CSV table of C-alpha atoms in Angstrom, one decimal:
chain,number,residue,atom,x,y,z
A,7,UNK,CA,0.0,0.0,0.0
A,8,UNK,CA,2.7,2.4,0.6
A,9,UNK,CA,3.6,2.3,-3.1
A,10,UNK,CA,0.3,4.6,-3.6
A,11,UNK,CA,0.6,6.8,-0.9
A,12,UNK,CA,2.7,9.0,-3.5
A,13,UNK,CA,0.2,9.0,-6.5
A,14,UNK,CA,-3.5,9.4,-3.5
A,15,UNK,CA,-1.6,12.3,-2.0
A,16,UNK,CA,-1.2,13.9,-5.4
A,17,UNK,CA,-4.2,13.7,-6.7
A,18,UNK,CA,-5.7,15.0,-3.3
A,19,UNK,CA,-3.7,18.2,-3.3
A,20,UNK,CA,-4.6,18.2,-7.5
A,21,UNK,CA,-8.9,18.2,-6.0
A,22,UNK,CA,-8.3,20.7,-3.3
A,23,UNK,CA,-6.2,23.0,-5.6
A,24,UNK,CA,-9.0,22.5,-8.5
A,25,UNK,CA,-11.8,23.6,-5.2
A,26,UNK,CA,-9.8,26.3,-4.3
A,27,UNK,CA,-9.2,27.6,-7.7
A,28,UNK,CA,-13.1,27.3,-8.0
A,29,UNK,CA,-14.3,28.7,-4.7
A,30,UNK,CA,-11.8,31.8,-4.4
A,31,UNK,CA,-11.8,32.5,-8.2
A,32,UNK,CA,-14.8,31.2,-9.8
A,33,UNK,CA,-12.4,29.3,-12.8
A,34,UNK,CA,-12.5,25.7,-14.0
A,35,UNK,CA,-8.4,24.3,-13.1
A,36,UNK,CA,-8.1,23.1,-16.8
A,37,UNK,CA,-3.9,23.3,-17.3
A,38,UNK,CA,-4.4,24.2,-21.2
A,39,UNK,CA,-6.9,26.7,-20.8
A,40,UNK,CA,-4.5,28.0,-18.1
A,41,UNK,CA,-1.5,27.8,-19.8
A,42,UNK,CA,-3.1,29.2,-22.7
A,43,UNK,CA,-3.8,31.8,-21.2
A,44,UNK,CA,-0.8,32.7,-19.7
A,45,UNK,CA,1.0,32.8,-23.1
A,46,UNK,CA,-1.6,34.0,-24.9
A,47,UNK,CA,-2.7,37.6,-25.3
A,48,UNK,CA,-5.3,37.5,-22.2
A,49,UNK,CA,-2.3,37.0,-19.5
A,50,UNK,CA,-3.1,37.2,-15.8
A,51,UNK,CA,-1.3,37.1,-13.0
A,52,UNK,CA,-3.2,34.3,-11.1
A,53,UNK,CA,-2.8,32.1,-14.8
A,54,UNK,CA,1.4,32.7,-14.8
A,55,UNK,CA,1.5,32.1,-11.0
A,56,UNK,CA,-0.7,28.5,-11.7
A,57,UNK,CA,2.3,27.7,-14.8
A,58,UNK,CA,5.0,29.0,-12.4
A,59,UNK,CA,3.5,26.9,-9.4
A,60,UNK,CA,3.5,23.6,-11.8
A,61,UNK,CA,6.9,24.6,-12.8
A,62,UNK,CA,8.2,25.0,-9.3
A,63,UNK,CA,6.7,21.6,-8.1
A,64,UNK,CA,9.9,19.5,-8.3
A,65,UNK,CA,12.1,22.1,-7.1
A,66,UNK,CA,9.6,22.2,-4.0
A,67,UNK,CA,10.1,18.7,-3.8
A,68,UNK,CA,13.4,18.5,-3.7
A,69,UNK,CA,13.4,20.8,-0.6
A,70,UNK,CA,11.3,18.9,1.1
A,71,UNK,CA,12.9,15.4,0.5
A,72,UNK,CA,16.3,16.3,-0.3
A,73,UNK,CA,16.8,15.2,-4.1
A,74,UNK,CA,14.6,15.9,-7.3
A,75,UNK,CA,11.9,13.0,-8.1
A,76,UNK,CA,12.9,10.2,-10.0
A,77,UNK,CA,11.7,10.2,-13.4
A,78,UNK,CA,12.5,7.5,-16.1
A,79,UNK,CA,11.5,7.2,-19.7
A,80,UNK,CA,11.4,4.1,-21.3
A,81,UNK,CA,10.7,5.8,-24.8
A,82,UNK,CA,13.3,7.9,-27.5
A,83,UNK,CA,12.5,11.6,-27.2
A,84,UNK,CA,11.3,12.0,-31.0
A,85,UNK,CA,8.1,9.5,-29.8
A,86,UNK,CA,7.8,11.8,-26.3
A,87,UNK,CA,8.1,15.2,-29.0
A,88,UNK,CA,5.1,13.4,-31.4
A,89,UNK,CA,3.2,12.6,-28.0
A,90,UNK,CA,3.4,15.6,-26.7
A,91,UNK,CA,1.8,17.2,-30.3
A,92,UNK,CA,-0.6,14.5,-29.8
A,93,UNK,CA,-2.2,15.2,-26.5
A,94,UNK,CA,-1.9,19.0,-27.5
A,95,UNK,CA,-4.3,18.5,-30.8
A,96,UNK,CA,-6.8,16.5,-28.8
A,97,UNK,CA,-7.2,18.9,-26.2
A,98,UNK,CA,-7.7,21.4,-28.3
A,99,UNK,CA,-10.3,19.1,-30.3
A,100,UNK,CA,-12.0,18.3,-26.8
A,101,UNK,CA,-11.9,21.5,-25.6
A,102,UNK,CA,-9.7,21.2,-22.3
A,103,UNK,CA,-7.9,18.6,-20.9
A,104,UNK,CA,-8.1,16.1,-18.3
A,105,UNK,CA,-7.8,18.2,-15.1
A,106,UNK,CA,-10.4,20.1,-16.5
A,107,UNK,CA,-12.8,17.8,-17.7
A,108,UNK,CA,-12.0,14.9,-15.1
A,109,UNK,CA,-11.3,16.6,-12.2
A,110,UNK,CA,-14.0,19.8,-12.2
A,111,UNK,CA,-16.4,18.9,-15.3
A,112,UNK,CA,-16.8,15.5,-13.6
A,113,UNK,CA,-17.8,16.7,-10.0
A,114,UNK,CA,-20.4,19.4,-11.9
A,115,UNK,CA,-21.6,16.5,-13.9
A,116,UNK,CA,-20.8,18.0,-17.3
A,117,UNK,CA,-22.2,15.6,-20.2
A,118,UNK,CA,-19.5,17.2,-22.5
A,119,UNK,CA,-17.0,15.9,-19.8
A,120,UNK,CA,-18.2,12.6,-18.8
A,121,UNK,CA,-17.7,12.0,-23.1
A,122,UNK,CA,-14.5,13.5,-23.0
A,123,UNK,CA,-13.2,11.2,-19.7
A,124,UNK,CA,-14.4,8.4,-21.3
A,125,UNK,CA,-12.6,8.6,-24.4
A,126,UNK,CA,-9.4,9.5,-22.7
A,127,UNK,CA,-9.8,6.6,-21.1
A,128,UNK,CA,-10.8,4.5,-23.8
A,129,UNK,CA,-8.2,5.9,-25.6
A,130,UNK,CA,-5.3,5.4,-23.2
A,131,UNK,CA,-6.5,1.8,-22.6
A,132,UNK,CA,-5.7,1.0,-25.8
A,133,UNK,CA,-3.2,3.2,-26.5
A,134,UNK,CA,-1.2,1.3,-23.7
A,135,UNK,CA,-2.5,-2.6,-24.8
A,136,UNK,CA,-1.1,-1.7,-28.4
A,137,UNK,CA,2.3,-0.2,-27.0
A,138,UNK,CA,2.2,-3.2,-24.5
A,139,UNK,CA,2.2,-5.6,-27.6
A,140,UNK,CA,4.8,-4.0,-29.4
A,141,UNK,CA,7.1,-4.2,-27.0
């Protein structure tokens, strides 16, 4: 069990960020409408402190535990570089992303998010059997 104390913990300080964002601002915490934002024409202060707050996060980690997080990729960085393009098209085909619609569409019971949750999930289900087979 203590192998997903890491990942619960996370995702609880991802809901109560998303609340707080909500409750003190009114705004949905979807990253790419965030980040959009912030290096788009209609910059805020509260959207480039979010991006520098993500940015910050392993830094802040490493101060509190002593050394950065380990991170390992199992994959050549042209496939992370097409990914990456990848996740940014469908976002911008569904309209947000998955903090947006699975962590705050979800909770307001948005039909447009509970379709767009789905097929990221469906989506990354098979995405990781194919992958899985290849390898």
């Amino acid at each position: 069990m203590t192998l997903y104390w890491p990942s619960l913990f996370g995702g609880m300080l991802l809901g109560l960020a998303s609340i707080l964002l909500f409750l003190f601002n009114g705004r949905i915490a979807g990253i790419s409408g965030i980040l959009g934002k912030a290096l788009g024409r209609e910059r805020r202060l509260a959207d480039l402190a979010f991006v520098v707050g993500l940015l910050a996060g392993p830094y802040l980690y490493a101060v509190a535990f002593g050394r950065l997080p380990a991170v390992t990729m199992a994959t050549s960085w042209p496939l992370v570089v097409i990914a990456g393009l990848l996740v940014g098209f469908g976002t911008r085909m569904g309209s947000g992303c998955t903090s947006g619609h699975g962590i705050m569409g979800l909770a307001r019971f948005s039909h447009r998010s509970i379709a767009a949750t789905a097929t990221f999930l469906i989506t990354g289900i098979c995405a990781a059997t194919i992958m899985g087979a290849l390898s």
